[in-house]
Amino acid sequence: MKRHVLVAIFLLLSVVTLTGIASADFLRMYTADIVHPSDAATKKSSLSEYCPSLKGTSADTPVYYFDSKRPGATVLVLGGTHPNEAAGFMAALLLTENITVDSGKFIIIPQACGSGFTCTDPLEGLPDFYTIKTTNGTRKFRFGSRVSNPLDQWPDPLVYMHYPSGQSLSGFETRNLNRSYPGRIDGNFSEQAGYAILELIKKEHVDVAFDLHEAAPEIPIINAIITHERCKDIGASAILELELNSLTYALEISPKNFHGLSHREWGDSSSVQPFLMETSNPIQGRLRGKTNAELVTGGVDKFYAQAVKSAKFRITYDSANGYPLKVRVARHIAGIQAILTAYNETFPDKKIYFSNIPSYDDINTKGIGNFLK
Amino acid sequence: MSNELLVLIVLLVTFAAGVFVLKLPSGVALALSALLGAIAGGEGIPIRHLVEGSIAFLDPILIVFTAMVFMKVVNATGALASINFAIITRMHKYPTLLIILMVFFIMFPGMLTGISSTCILTTGALVAPALLAMGMPIPAVGALLAMSAVFGMIAPPINLPVMIIGGGVDMPYIGFEKPLILATFPAAIITALYFRIRYLRKFDIAQVLAKLPPTVLPKYGYKMFIPILFVIGMMIATRVLAKYIPDIGIPLIFLIGALLGFGTGEKFKLDKMIKEALHDSLPILAILVGVGMFVQIMTLTGVRGFIATSLLDLPQGLLYPAIAIIMPAFGSAFTASSVFGVPLVYAFLGTNEIVVTSALTLIAGVGDLMPPPLLLPIFAGQIVGEKNNFTILKYCAVPIILTLTIGVLMIMYAREIGAFL
Ligand SMILES: [Zn+2]
């Protein structure tokens, strides 16, 4: 055989071997994370109930219902809209595994962008899994991509044109669940997922909806509660209550001309009161150093510690302790509690009561693992 | 010495050794350097990350390859030669106007797609033979193509680096037209004049026409231009009439354009065109694979953060020259925008974010000219027939300095410019 034929065969075999090994790694992310809903759970369904075309796809993510069967508000909690924002998923998971509802109803979607949990973002060097120690052993969770898996939705257009506003965004955002709302039943994969969530809000008559996020430490809207202009009073009184507990939040009103986001489109398309919360997540930041699972849970990064000192702009990072996952989850839980307290004061005839949720201090001192099964 | 600095040195030294000592193709040297960088960073051999990085630029890879097939076809049908013949016979009396129009013509596909290489591979390839025939030196034509491609990528209506930064800082793509025109149009006109004065001597039209391949337009008629009109028409239509015409994607547009070439001019064999296109584009496709692996390992090991943090650490006075040097040195407009663009927008918060972002993308755009990928010089080199891509880069030196100066000035005076526009 000629030399170049041998070289070609050698190269082909190497590629097959390497991609074989990598495929095994990538495929591990298709195994769903295990969730142990609390005894208060009354039903488990999935998103395809609200958009049948999602049936059997990776976007057909579990939905947990906790119905007290007593009158009161219906509350929706979305974690994992962006699967690379671990605190959003983890806070929703903590609620799912502990909550007792005394009046009204809770609906929780821990991994709203199911597709994004099956891959990681190229060029970002992200870990595929991280672990948390619980009283019953170590649990492993997927760390996903900001957007849907390209295997579910590809190729991206050069420019993403949001439906129905016509707003232009980078093509990558076509796969971003939180740019897809209000979505459409015959739209692309992510638009269908967005449609399903808004359908759920309408069909279940959701009164208050939370979308739990995180952002890079250099993003200004960190430690913020972002809401529709209709809900600014509830937001403001929640922030006052949080401040009494020494937790600082900023209230941001959803920009009217920025479309596709939950706090804008849920509020415009239904009577729900939407609240999106952000915490500071070093692994999303562009200044971060070594990128690994330890950064997801520990939240300690030396470059952010350095940047806090030297940067000429605001960076939300605690040089002494970093931003560990437990602090970020505790903030989300405290935010939900404060907003619902404010809601109960505003709508006394539609009160939502729930219990068995650890406080901010509990989560911080005992760790998240103590509250997972 | 910090560990990240050590890894950065390993990455750069192994890449340089791969290219200059082992004489490896750049793409292979980048992959090797990523592998050794990962080991130096204590990551072992992270196969998942290397493979993930290697497919990060799959979409540009498809665009480059299909554009190359399309160019081979319109070259083979004789359409290219006929267009050049027409341009020269009509416009040779007004060389200054001609060269300015040519620059905007080359920029055009980039303005519509936001992708620089499409400029060189489509309209750039159309006008290059005319410039060569008029006596402009080979590397100068290559440099003019490469610079126009940078301006085309940054010019409105479509600027993908702005959208990449916008995605990172939650800024909608609104109000960028004027700042982007300011960033690119004057620079494009000055660049055109620079090449006109410095490199275009007096020429004898009869001699030029004798040198050009003859036009086959009379033989086949205007149907020869169907493939070119289809490609340019679709690029416009998918933008302007986006509500009615689905965006079928640039690769498919090029492939359909290539198929439309059958029967429009001289005969050609499609399999031969595809083989030639693959042969010519393989080095650049390998680089796109290698750069993805390289960036992924830089991020994984913390080198990316080390560079970004060091940049922001600089005092304001040094920050401007550092931006102008480090952003292009990343060798890719998209990568530089996503790595540095986002933190830098915050660093200049309170001036005028739209003007700052526009200027940052102009500076990042120069990255498409730079080694290691040398993306645009390689493409331009293939079109004009220049083997040494660094020579093309050398001919770009003056326009590059001009471009970076405009970018830095726009950042420094962003507030004033914002108020004026
Ligand atoms: Zn988010």
Coordinates of C-alpha atoms in Angstrom, one line a residue, chain A:
Chain A
M1 CA 0.0 0.0 0.0
K2 CA 1.1 3.5 -0.7
R3 CA 2.4 5.6 2.3
H4 CA -0.4 8.2 2.1
V5 CA -3.1 5.5 2.2
L6 CA -1.5 4.1 5.3
V7 CA -1.4 7.6 6.9
A8 CA -5.0 8.1 6.0
I9 CA -6.1 4.8 7.5
F10 CA -4.1 5.6 10.7
L11 CA -5.7 9.0 11.0
L12 CA -9.2 7.7 10.4
L13 CA -8.7 5.1 13.1
S14 CA -7.4 7.7 15.5
V15 CA -10.4 9.9 14.9
V16 CA -12.8 7.0 15.4
T17 CA -11.1 6.0 18.6
L18 CA -11.0 9.6 20.0
T19 CA -14.6 10.4 19.0
G20 CA -15.6 7.0 20.4
I21 CA -14.2 7.9 23.8
A22 CA -15.6 11.4 23.7
S23 CA -19.1 10.0 22.6
A24 CA -19.2 7.8 25.7
D25 CA -18.5 11.0 27.8
F26 CA -21.1 13.1 25.9
L27 CA -23.8 10.3 26.1
R28 CA -23.5 10.2 29.9
M29 CA -25.2 13.6 30.0
Y30 CA -28.4 12.0 28.6
T31 CA -29.1 10.2 31.8
A32 CA -31.6 12.2 33.8
D33 CA -30.8 13.5 37.2
I34 CA -32.6 11.8 40.0
V35 CA -35.2 13.9 41.9
H36 CA -37.0 12.7 45.1
P37 CA -40.1 14.9 45.4
S38 CA -41.4 15.5 48.9
D39 CA -44.4 13.7 50.3
A40 CA -46.5 16.7 49.5
A41 CA -46.3 16.0 45.7
T42 CA -49.7 15.3 44.3
K43 CA -48.8 14.8 40.6
K44 CA -45.9 14.4 38.3
S45 CA -46.2 15.4 34.6
S46 CA -44.0 16.8 31.9
L47 CA -43.9 19.8 29.6
S48 CA -45.4 17.8 26.6
E49 CA -48.7 18.0 28.5
Y50 CA -48.8 21.6 27.3
C51 CA -47.2 21.1 23.9
P52 CA -47.7 17.6 22.6
S53 CA -45.0 17.9 19.9
L54 CA -42.3 17.9 22.7
K55 CA -43.3 14.3 23.7
G56 CA -40.2 12.1 23.9
T57 CA -37.7 14.9 23.2
S58 CA -35.1 16.1 25.7
A59 CA -37.2 19.3 26.2
D60 CA -40.0 17.1 27.7
T61 CA -38.8 17.9 31.2
P62 CA -40.6 16.8 34.5
V63 CA -43.1 19.1 36.2
Y64 CA -44.0 18.5 39.8
Y65 CA -47.3 19.6 41.4
F66 CA -47.9 20.2 45.1
D67 CA -51.6 20.9 45.5
S68 CA -52.8 21.6 49.1
K69 CA -56.4 21.3 47.8
R70 CA -57.1 24.4 49.9
P71 CA -57.9 27.8 48.2
G72 CA -54.9 30.1 47.6
A73 CA -52.6 31.2 44.9
T74 CA -50.9 29.0 42.3
V75 CA -47.1 29.5 42.3
L76 CA -44.7 28.3 39.5
V77 CA -41.0 27.9 40.1
L78 CA -38.6 27.4 37.2
G79 CA -35.1 26.2 37.8
G80 CA -32.6 25.4 35.1
T81 CA -33.8 27.8 32.4
H82 CA -30.1 28.1 31.9
P83 CA -28.6 24.8 32.8
N84 CA -25.1 26.4 33.4
E85 CA -26.7 28.4 36.3
A86 CA -26.5 25.7 38.9
A87 CA -28.1 27.7 41.8
G88 CA -31.4 28.1 39.8
F89 CA -31.8 24.3 39.4
M90 CA -30.5 23.6 42.9
A91 CA -32.9 26.0 44.6
A92 CA -35.9 24.5 42.6
L93 CA -34.7 21.0 43.5
L94 CA -34.4 21.9 47.2
L95 CA -38.0 23.2 47.1
T96 CA -39.2 20.0 45.3
E97 CA -37.6 17.7 47.8
N98 CA -38.8 19.5 50.9
I99 CA -41.9 21.6 50.4
T100 CA -45.2 21.2 52.2
V101 CA -48.0 23.3 50.9
D102 CA -50.6 24.5 53.4
S103 CA -52.9 26.6 51.2
G104 CA -52.7 27.1 47.4
K105 CA -50.6 25.2 45.0
F106 CA -47.0 25.0 43.9
I107 CA -45.8 23.8 40.5
I108 CA -42.1 23.2 40.1
I109 CA -40.0 22.6 37.0
P110 CA -36.4 22.0 38.3
Q111 CA -34.8 21.7 34.8
A112 CA -36.8 24.0 32.6
C113 CA -34.5 23.7 29.6
G114 CA -34.2 19.9 29.5
S115 CA -32.3 19.9 26.3
G116 CA -29.6 22.2 27.7
F117 CA -28.9 19.7 30.4
T118 CA -27.6 17.2 27.8
C119 CA -24.5 19.1 26.7
T120 CA -22.1 21.9 27.6
D121 CA -21.2 25.0 25.7
P122 CA -18.2 24.6 23.3
L123 CA -15.1 26.8 24.0
E124 CA -16.1 27.3 27.7
G125 CA -14.2 24.3 29.1
L126 CA -17.1 23.5 31.4
P127 CA -17.5 20.4 33.7
D128 CA -20.2 18.0 32.7
F129 CA -21.1 17.0 36.3
Y130 CA -20.7 18.3 39.9
T131 CA -21.4 16.5 43.1
I132 CA -23.0 17.4 46.4
K133 CA -22.6 15.5 49.7
T134 CA -25.9 14.6 51.3
T135 CA -26.7 12.7 54.5
N136 CA -27.4 9.6 52.4
G137 CA -24.2 9.8 50.3
T138 CA -22.9 11.8 47.4
R139 CA -25.3 12.9 44.6
K140 CA -24.1 13.8 41.1
F141 CA -25.8 16.4 39.0
R142 CA -25.4 17.5 35.4
F143 CA -24.0 20.9 34.6
G144 CA -25.4 21.9 31.3
S145 CA -25.3 24.5 28.5
R146 CA -26.8 27.9 28.5
V147 CA -29.0 26.9 25.5
S148 CA -30.6 23.9 23.9
N149 CA -28.4 21.1 22.6
P150 CA -27.5 21.8 18.9
L151 CA -28.4 18.1 18.3
D152 CA -32.0 19.1 19.1
Q153 CA -32.0 22.4 17.1
W154 CA -29.5 23.0 14.4
P155 CA -28.2 25.0 12.5
D156 CA -28.6 28.4 14.2
P157 CA -29.5 31.2 11.7
L158 CA -26.9 34.0 11.5
V159 CA -29.5 36.3 13.2
Y160 CA -32.2 35.2 15.5
M161 CA -35.4 37.0 14.8
H162 CA -37.7 36.9 17.9
Y163 CA -41.3 35.9 17.3
P164 CA -43.5 37.9 17.2
S165 CA -41.6 41.2 17.9
G166 CA -39.1 40.8 15.1
Q167 CA -36.2 41.9 17.4
S168 CA -32.8 40.8 16.1
L169 CA -30.4 38.9 18.4
S170 CA -27.3 36.8 17.7
G171 CA -28.1 33.4 16.1
F172 CA -26.9 31.6 19.2
E173 CA -29.9 33.0 21.1
T174 CA -32.3 31.0 18.9
R175 CA -31.6 28.1 21.3
N176 CA -32.1 30.3 24.5
L177 CA -35.3 29.4 26.3
N178 CA -35.3 32.8 28.0
R179 CA -35.4 34.5 24.6
S180 CA -38.1 32.3 23.2
Y181 CA -41.2 33.5 25.0
P182 CA -44.1 33.7 24.2
G183 CA -43.0 30.9 21.8
R184 CA -45.3 29.2 19.3
I185 CA -46.7 25.7 18.9
D186 CA -45.3 25.3 15.4
G187 CA -42.1 27.2 16.0
N188 CA -38.6 25.9 16.4
F189 CA -37.6 23.5 19.3
S190 CA -36.9 26.2 21.8
E191 CA -40.0 28.2 20.8
Q192 CA -42.1 25.1 21.4
A193 CA -40.6 24.7 24.9
G194 CA -41.3 28.4 25.6
Y195 CA -44.8 28.0 24.3
A196 CA -45.4 25.0 26.6
I197 CA -44.3 26.9 29.7
L198 CA -46.6 29.9 28.9
E199 CA -49.4 27.4 28.2
L200 CA -48.8 25.9 31.6
I201 CA -49.0 29.4 33.2
K202 CA -52.4 30.0 31.4
K203 CA -54.0 26.6 31.9
E204 CA -53.0 26.2 35.5
H205 CA -54.0 29.8 36.3
V206 CA -50.6 30.6 37.8
D207 CA -50.6 33.7 39.9
V208 CA -46.9 34.1 40.7
A209 CA -44.1 32.7 38.6
F210 CA -40.4 32.6 39.5
D211 CA -37.5 32.1 37.0
L212 CA -34.3 31.4 38.8
H213 CA -31.1 32.5 37.2
E214 CA -27.4 33.3 37.8
A215 CA -25.1 35.6 36.0
A216 CA -21.4 36.4 35.6
P217 CA -20.0 38.5 38.5
E218 CA -19.3 41.4 36.2
I219 CA -23.0 41.7 35.0
P220 CA -24.6 44.7 36.7
I221 CA -28.0 43.1 37.3
I222 CA -26.7 40.7 39.9
N223 CA -28.4 40.1 43.2
A224 CA -31.4 41.6 41.6
I225 CA -35.1 40.9 41.3
I226 CA -36.4 41.7 37.8
T227 CA -40.1 42.0 37.3
H228 CA -42.8 43.2 35.0
E229 CA -43.9 46.8 35.6
R230 CA -47.3 45.5 37.0
C231 CA -45.6 43.9 39.9
K232 CA -43.2 46.5 41.1
D233 CA -45.0 47.1 44.4
I234 CA -44.7 43.5 45.4
G235 CA -41.1 43.5 44.3
A236 CA -40.3 46.7 46.3
S237 CA -41.9 45.4 49.5
A238 CA -40.1 42.1 49.2
I239 CA -36.8 43.9 48.8
L240 CA -37.6 45.9 52.0
E241 CA -38.2 42.7 53.9
L242 CA -35.0 41.1 52.6
E243 CA -33.1 44.1 53.7
L244 CA -34.4 43.7 57.2
N245 CA -32.6 40.4 57.1
S246 CA -29.4 42.1 55.8
L247 CA -29.8 40.7 52.3
T248 CA -29.3 43.3 49.6
Y249 CA -31.3 43.1 46.3
A250 CA -31.9 45.6 43.6
L251 CA -35.3 45.9 42.0
E252 CA -35.2 46.1 38.2
I253 CA -38.2 46.6 35.9
S254 CA -38.2 44.6 32.8
P255 CA -37.2 46.8 29.8
K256 CA -40.2 47.2 27.5
N257 CA -38.3 46.9 24.3
F258 CA -36.3 43.8 25.2
H259 CA -38.3 40.8 24.0
G260 CA -38.4 37.1 24.6
L261 CA -37.6 37.2 28.3
S262 CA -39.8 35.6 30.9
H263 CA -40.3 38.7 33.0
R264 CA -41.4 40.6 29.9
E265 CA -43.5 38.1 27.9
W266 CA -45.1 36.1 30.7
G267 CA -46.3 39.4 32.1
D268 CA -47.5 40.7 28.7
S269 CA -49.3 37.5 27.7
S270 CA -51.0 36.5 30.9
S271 CA -52.1 37.8 34.3
V272 CA -49.2 36.1 36.1
Q273 CA -46.8 38.1 38.3
P274 CA -43.4 37.2 37.0
F275 CA -40.2 37.5 39.0
L276 CA -36.7 36.6 37.7
M277 CA -33.8 36.5 40.2
E278 CA -30.1 36.6 39.6
T279 CA -27.2 35.5 41.8
S280 CA -23.4 35.9 41.2
N281 CA -21.9 32.8 39.6
P282 CA -18.2 32.9 39.0
I283 CA -18.1 30.0 36.5
Q284 CA -20.1 32.1 34.1
G285 CA -17.7 35.0 34.2
R286 CA -15.2 35.9 31.5
L287 CA -12.4 36.6 34.1
R288 CA -12.6 33.2 35.7
G289 CA -9.5 31.0 36.1
K290 CA -9.4 27.2 36.1
T291 CA -12.8 26.0 35.1
N292 CA -14.0 22.8 36.9
A293 CA -16.7 21.3 39.1
E294 CA -15.1 22.8 42.2
L295 CA -15.8 26.2 40.8
V296 CA -19.5 25.3 40.4
T297 CA -20.0 24.4 44.1
G298 CA -17.2 26.3 45.8
G299 CA -17.5 29.5 43.8
V300 CA -14.0 30.6 44.7
D301 CA -11.9 32.2 42.0
K302 CA -8.6 34.0 42.4
F303 CA -9.0 36.2 39.3
Y304 CA -12.3 37.5 40.5
A305 CA -10.7 38.2 43.9
Q306 CA -8.0 40.2 42.1
A307 CA -10.5 41.9 39.8
V308 CA -12.7 43.1 42.7
K309 CA -9.6 45.1 43.9
S310 CA -8.5 46.5 40.6
A311 CA -11.4 46.8 38.2
K312 CA -12.9 50.1 37.5
F313 CA -16.4 48.7 37.3
R314 CA -18.7 46.8 39.6
I315 CA -17.9 43.1 40.2
T316 CA -20.1 41.2 42.6
Y317 CA -17.7 38.8 44.3
D318 CA -16.9 38.2 47.9
S319 CA -13.1 38.1 48.1
A320 CA -13.1 36.4 51.4
N321 CA -15.5 33.5 50.8
G322 CA -16.2 33.5 47.1
Y323 CA -19.8 32.8 46.1
P324 CA -20.4 29.1 47.0
L325 CA -23.5 27.4 45.6
K326 CA -25.1 27.2 49.1
V327 CA -25.1 31.0 49.4
R328 CA -26.6 31.4 45.9
V329 CA -29.3 28.8 46.6
A330 CA -30.1 30.4 50.0
R331 CA -30.5 33.8 48.3
H332 CA -33.0 32.3 45.8
I333 CA -35.0 30.6 48.5
A334 CA -35.0 33.8 50.7
G335 CA -36.1 35.8 47.6
I336 CA -39.0 33.4 46.9
Q337 CA -40.2 33.6 50.5
A338 CA -40.0 37.4 50.7
I339 CA -41.9 37.8 47.4
L340 CA -44.6 35.4 48.4
T341 CA -45.0 37.2 51.8
A342 CA -45.4 40.5 50.0
Y343 CA -47.9 38.8 47.6
N344 CA -50.0 37.5 50.6
E345 CA -50.1 41.0 51.9
T346 CA -51.3 42.4 48.6
F347 CA -53.8 39.6 47.8
P348 CA -55.1 38.5 51.3
D349 CA -58.0 36.5 49.7
K350 CA -55.5 34.3 47.7
K351 CA -52.8 33.5 50.2
I352 CA -50.2 30.9 49.5
Y353 CA -48.8 29.1 52.6
F354 CA -46.0 26.7 52.5
S355 CA -43.5 25.3 55.0
N356 CA -40.6 22.9 55.7
I357 CA -38.3 25.1 53.7
P358 CA -34.9 25.9 55.3
S359 CA -34.1 29.5 56.0
Y360 CA -31.2 31.5 54.5
D361 CA -29.1 30.9 57.6
D362 CA -30.0 27.2 57.8
I363 CA -28.8 26.6 54.2
N364 CA -25.6 28.6 54.8
T365 CA -24.6 26.8 58.1
K366 CA -25.7 23.3 57.3
G367 CA -25.1 23.2 53.5
I368 CA -27.4 22.3 50.7
G369 CA -26.7 18.6 51.0
N370 CA -28.4 18.5 54.4
F371 CA -31.7 19.4 52.7
L372 CA -31.4 16.9 49.8
K373 CA -32.6 13.3 50.1

